[in-house]
Amino acid sequence: MNKITRRQALGATAGALTALGLAGATAHAAVTGSRTAAPAGPAGPSGITDEVYQGRRIRIVPASGGGDDHGGHHGGHQSPGQPTVLIDGRELHVMRNADGSWISVVNHYETFSGPLPLARAAVRELQGAALVPMGGM
């Protein structure tokens, strides 16, 4: 009796699916890595970070030290003192948590160490879609 048992068939199927999953994840990581731009250099003298990531322009303007205390915010949706994060010229609403981590309206369940990693994750999550302004505009 050289019949394969149900348990052996399920084990072989699980092993094959695991191998396919790992191969797919590796291929996805390789493709994503080849589309990314070189890391942004240090911010310029004005503190502005400007880079192209996966074909999208990310620009981070730090909050100004001026009297208006609104940073470089265009729509006024940000808290005072927060940097303005722009993706293709459209503002991404960001917020700093009490523990120092950052979240955005695109990735509000995931925290990031700073505005640049947050903006890069938003670009990946948007998958080419346009960023819609806050406030229904």
PDB file of C-alpha atoms in Angstrom:
ATOM      1  CA  MET A   1       0.000   0.000   0.000  1.00  0.00           C
ATOM      2  CA  ASN A   2       1.823   3.017  -1.265  1.00  0.00           C
ATOM      3  CA  LYS A   3      -1.119   5.356  -1.085  1.00  0.00           C
ATOM      4  CA  ILE A   4      -0.539   8.885   0.159  1.00  0.00           C
ATOM      5  CA  THR A   5      -2.487   9.745   3.278  1.00  0.00           C
ATOM      6  CA  ARG A   6      -4.592  12.851   3.732  1.00  0.00           C
ATOM      7  CA  ARG A   7      -2.124  14.134   6.334  1.00  0.00           C
ATOM      8  CA  GLN A   8       0.811  13.723   3.925  1.00  0.00           C
ATOM      9  CA  ALA A   9      -1.090  15.493   1.139  1.00  0.00           C
ATOM     10  CA  LEU A  10      -1.929  18.428   3.413  1.00  0.00           C
ATOM     11  CA  GLY A  11       1.679  18.645   4.608  1.00  0.00           C
ATOM     12  CA  ALA A  12       3.029  18.660   1.052  1.00  0.00           C
ATOM     13  CA  THR A  13       0.474  21.312   0.018  1.00  0.00           C
ATOM     14  CA  ALA A  14       1.344  23.517   3.020  1.00  0.00           C
ATOM     15  CA  GLY A  15       5.048  23.235   2.214  1.00  0.00           C
ATOM     16  CA  ALA A  16       4.501  24.143  -1.429  1.00  0.00           C
ATOM     17  CA  LEU A  17       2.322  27.149  -0.527  1.00  0.00           C
ATOM     18  CA  THR A  18       4.924  28.365   1.966  1.00  0.00           C
ATOM     19  CA  ALA A  19       7.649  28.156  -0.679  1.00  0.00           C
ATOM     20  CA  LEU A  20       5.472  30.053  -3.174  1.00  0.00           C
ATOM     21  CA  GLY A  21       4.678  32.722  -0.599  1.00  0.00           C
ATOM     22  CA  LEU A  22       8.332  33.262   0.229  1.00  0.00           C
ATOM     23  CA  ALA A  23       9.261  33.419  -3.448  1.00  0.00           C
ATOM     24  CA  GLY A  24       6.514  35.982  -4.096  1.00  0.00           C
ATOM     25  CA  ALA A  25       7.538  38.139  -1.138  1.00  0.00           C
ATOM     26  CA  THR A  26      11.174  38.054  -2.249  1.00  0.00           C
ATOM     27  CA  ALA A  27      10.234  39.001  -5.809  1.00  0.00           C
ATOM     28  CA  HIS A  28       8.049  41.867  -4.547  1.00  0.00           C
ATOM     29  CA  ALA A  29      10.859  43.175  -2.333  1.00  0.00           C
ATOM     30  CA  ALA A  30      13.282  43.046  -5.248  1.00  0.00           C
ATOM     31  CA  VAL A  31      10.911  44.952  -7.545  1.00  0.00           C
ATOM     32  CA  THR A  32      10.073  47.565  -4.906  1.00  0.00           C
ATOM     33  CA  GLY A  33      13.743  48.072  -4.081  1.00  0.00           C
ATOM     34  CA  SER A  34      14.642  48.689  -7.722  1.00  0.00           C
ATOM     35  CA  ARG A  35      11.986  51.396  -8.101  1.00  0.00           C
ATOM     36  CA  THR A  36      13.046  53.435  -5.089  1.00  0.00           C
ATOM     37  CA  ALA A  37      15.186  56.502  -5.426  1.00  0.00           C
ATOM     38  CA  ALA A  38      18.460  57.034  -3.697  1.00  0.00           C
ATOM     39  CA  PRO A  39      18.014  58.135  -0.112  1.00  0.00           C
ATOM     40  CA  ALA A  40      17.572  61.842   0.397  1.00  0.00           C
ATOM     41  CA  GLY A  41      20.695  63.671   1.320  1.00  0.00           C
ATOM     42  CA  PRO A  42      20.872  65.870   4.344  1.00  0.00           C
ATOM     43  CA  ALA A  43      18.387  68.687   4.395  1.00  0.00           C
ATOM     44  CA  GLY A  44      19.615  71.909   2.845  1.00  0.00           C
ATOM     45  CA  PRO A  45      20.520  75.028   4.788  1.00  0.00           C
ATOM     46  CA  SER A  46      16.827  75.893   5.109  1.00  0.00           C
ATOM     47  CA  GLY A  47      16.057  72.410   6.521  1.00  0.00           C
ATOM     48  CA  ILE A  48      13.899  71.449   3.524  1.00  0.00           C
ATOM     49  CA  THR A  49      14.017  67.806   2.418  1.00  0.00           C
ATOM     50  CA  ASP A  50      13.235  67.221  -1.249  1.00  0.00           C
ATOM     51  CA  GLU A  51      13.418  63.828  -2.990  1.00  0.00           C
ATOM     52  CA  VAL A  52      11.754  61.690  -5.635  1.00  0.00           C
ATOM     53  CA  TYR A  53      10.606  58.334  -4.282  1.00  0.00           C
ATOM     54  CA  GLN A  54       8.987  55.730  -6.555  1.00  0.00           C
ATOM     55  CA  GLY A  55       8.300  58.468  -9.101  1.00  0.00           C
ATOM     56  CA  ARG A  56       6.574  60.787  -6.593  1.00  0.00           C
ATOM     57  CA  ARG A  57       8.069  64.030  -5.293  1.00  0.00           C
ATOM     58  CA  ILE A  58       8.290  64.272  -1.509  1.00  0.00           C
ATOM     59  CA  ARG A  59       9.010  67.661   0.002  1.00  0.00           C
ATOM     60  CA  ILE A  60       9.217  68.296   3.756  1.00  0.00           C
ATOM     61  CA  VAL A  61       9.297  71.878   4.950  1.00  0.00           C
ATOM     62  CA  PRO A  62      10.079  72.326   8.643  1.00  0.00           C
ATOM     63  CA  ALA A  63       7.919  74.538  10.824  1.00  0.00           C
ATOM     64  CA  SER A  64       9.130  78.112  10.663  1.00  0.00           C
ATOM     65  CA  GLY A  65      10.405  79.842  13.728  1.00  0.00           C
ATOM     66  CA  GLY A  66       8.523  82.976  12.712  1.00  0.00           C
ATOM     67  CA  GLY A  67       5.674  84.603  14.556  1.00  0.00           C
ATOM     68  CA  ASP A  68       2.911  82.922  12.569  1.00  0.00           C
ATOM     69  CA  ASP A  69       3.757  79.518  14.179  1.00  0.00           C
ATOM     70  CA  HIS A  70       2.039  77.678  11.330  1.00  0.00           C
ATOM     71  CA  GLY A  71       5.167  76.298   9.688  1.00  0.00           C
ATOM     72  CA  GLY A  72       4.832  76.032   5.952  1.00  0.00           C
ATOM     73  CA  HIS A  73       1.278  74.717   6.113  1.00  0.00           C
ATOM     74  CA  HIS A  74      -0.848  75.556   3.139  1.00  0.00           C
ATOM     75  CA  GLY A  75      -4.295  74.492   4.266  1.00  0.00           C
ATOM     76  CA  GLY A  76      -4.001  75.164   7.984  1.00  0.00           C
ATOM     77  CA  HIS A  77      -4.890  71.568   8.892  1.00  0.00           C
ATOM     78  CA  GLN A  78      -1.703  70.884  10.816  1.00  0.00           C
ATOM     79  CA  SER A  79      -0.906  71.575  14.432  1.00  0.00           C
ATOM     80  CA  PRO A  80       1.419  74.510  15.077  1.00  0.00           C
ATOM     81  CA  GLY A  81       5.074  73.547  14.957  1.00  0.00           C
ATOM     82  CA  GLN A  82       4.549  70.522  12.697  1.00  0.00           C
ATOM     83  CA  PRO A  83       6.466  70.251   9.416  1.00  0.00           C
ATOM     84  CA  THR A  84       4.580  70.418   6.145  1.00  0.00           C
ATOM     85  CA  VAL A  85       4.818  67.169   4.174  1.00  0.00           C
ATOM     86  CA  LEU A  86       3.981  67.458   0.466  1.00  0.00           C
ATOM     87  CA  ILE A  87       3.559  64.612  -2.006  1.00  0.00           C
ATOM     88  CA  ASP A  88       3.519  65.881  -5.596  1.00  0.00           C
ATOM     89  CA  GLY A  89       2.710  69.358  -4.243  1.00  0.00           C
ATOM     90  CA  ARG A  90      -0.288  68.194  -2.192  1.00  0.00           C
ATOM     91  CA  GLU A  91      -0.200  68.365   1.576  1.00  0.00           C
ATOM     92  CA  LEU A  92      -0.204  65.139   3.570  1.00  0.00           C
ATOM     93  CA  HIS A  93      -1.731  65.646   7.010  1.00  0.00           C
ATOM     94  CA  VAL A  94       0.723  64.370   9.621  1.00  0.00           C
ATOM     95  CA  MET A  95       0.680  64.259  13.395  1.00  0.00           C
ATOM     96  CA  ARG A  96       3.346  63.612  15.993  1.00  0.00           C
ATOM     97  CA  ASN A  97       2.323  61.296  18.827  1.00  0.00           C
ATOM     98  CA  ALA A  98       3.224  61.816  22.467  1.00  0.00           C
ATOM     99  CA  ASP A  99       5.879  59.079  22.239  1.00  0.00           C
ATOM    100  CA  GLY A 100       7.631  60.898  19.363  1.00  0.00           C
ATOM    101  CA  SER A 101       6.337  58.610  16.612  1.00  0.00           C
ATOM    102  CA  TRP A 102       4.514  59.986  13.561  1.00  0.00           C
ATOM    103  CA  ILE A 103       1.239  59.036  11.819  1.00  0.00           C
ATOM    104  CA  SER A 104      -0.624  60.334   8.772  1.00  0.00           C
ATOM    105  CA  VAL A 105      -4.125  60.175   7.361  1.00  0.00           C
ATOM    106  CA  VAL A 106      -2.897  57.594   4.850  1.00  0.00           C
ATOM    107  CA  ASN A 107      -1.222  55.310   7.439  1.00  0.00           C
ATOM    108  CA  HIS A 108      -3.062  56.160  10.640  1.00  0.00           C
ATOM    109  CA  TYR A 109      -2.686  52.694  12.196  1.00  0.00           C
ATOM    110  CA  GLU A 110       1.055  52.521  11.604  1.00  0.00           C
ATOM    111  CA  THR A 111       3.654  54.694  13.356  1.00  0.00           C
ATOM    112  CA  PHE A 112       6.937  55.949  11.892  1.00  0.00           C
ATOM    113  CA  SER A 113      10.161  57.364  13.295  1.00  0.00           C
ATOM    114  CA  GLY A 114       9.977  60.641  11.362  1.00  0.00           C
ATOM    115  CA  PRO A 115       8.253  62.572   8.572  1.00  0.00           C
ATOM    116  CA  LEU A 116      10.422  61.143   5.748  1.00  0.00           C
ATOM    117  CA  PRO A 117       9.756  57.435   6.469  1.00  0.00           C
ATOM    118  CA  LEU A 118       6.096  58.364   6.958  1.00  0.00           C
ATOM    119  CA  ALA A 119       5.943  60.129   3.573  1.00  0.00           C
ATOM    120  CA  ARG A 120       7.648  57.197   1.831  1.00  0.00           C
ATOM    121  CA  ALA A 121       5.130  54.775   3.348  1.00  0.00           C
ATOM    122  CA  ALA A 122       2.270  57.036   2.209  1.00  0.00           C
ATOM    123  CA  VAL A 123       3.662  56.975  -1.349  1.00  0.00           C
ATOM    124  CA  ARG A 124       3.759  53.168  -1.260  1.00  0.00           C
ATOM    125  CA  GLU A 125       0.231  52.997   0.159  1.00  0.00           C
ATOM    126  CA  LEU A 126      -1.187  55.419  -2.420  1.00  0.00           C
ATOM    127  CA  GLN A 127       0.061  53.138  -5.224  1.00  0.00           C
ATOM    128  CA  GLY A 128       0.011  55.982  -7.760  1.00  0.00           C
ATOM    129  CA  ALA A 129      -3.304  57.515  -6.653  1.00  0.00           C
ATOM    130  CA  ALA A 130      -3.484  61.263  -6.110  1.00  0.00           C
ATOM    131  CA  LEU A 131      -3.472  62.579  -2.567  1.00  0.00           C
ATOM    132  CA  VAL A 132      -6.865  64.176  -1.841  1.00  0.00           C
ATOM    133  CA  PRO A 133      -6.752  67.418   0.186  1.00  0.00           C
ATOM    134  CA  MET A 134      -8.247  67.478   3.683  1.00  0.00           C
ATOM    135  CA  GLY A 135     -11.472  69.405   4.210  1.00  0.00           C
ATOM    136  CA  GLY A 136     -13.319  68.165   1.109  1.00  0.00           C
ATOM    137  CA  MET A 137     -11.626  70.557  -1.297  1.00  0.00           C
TER     138      MET A 137
END
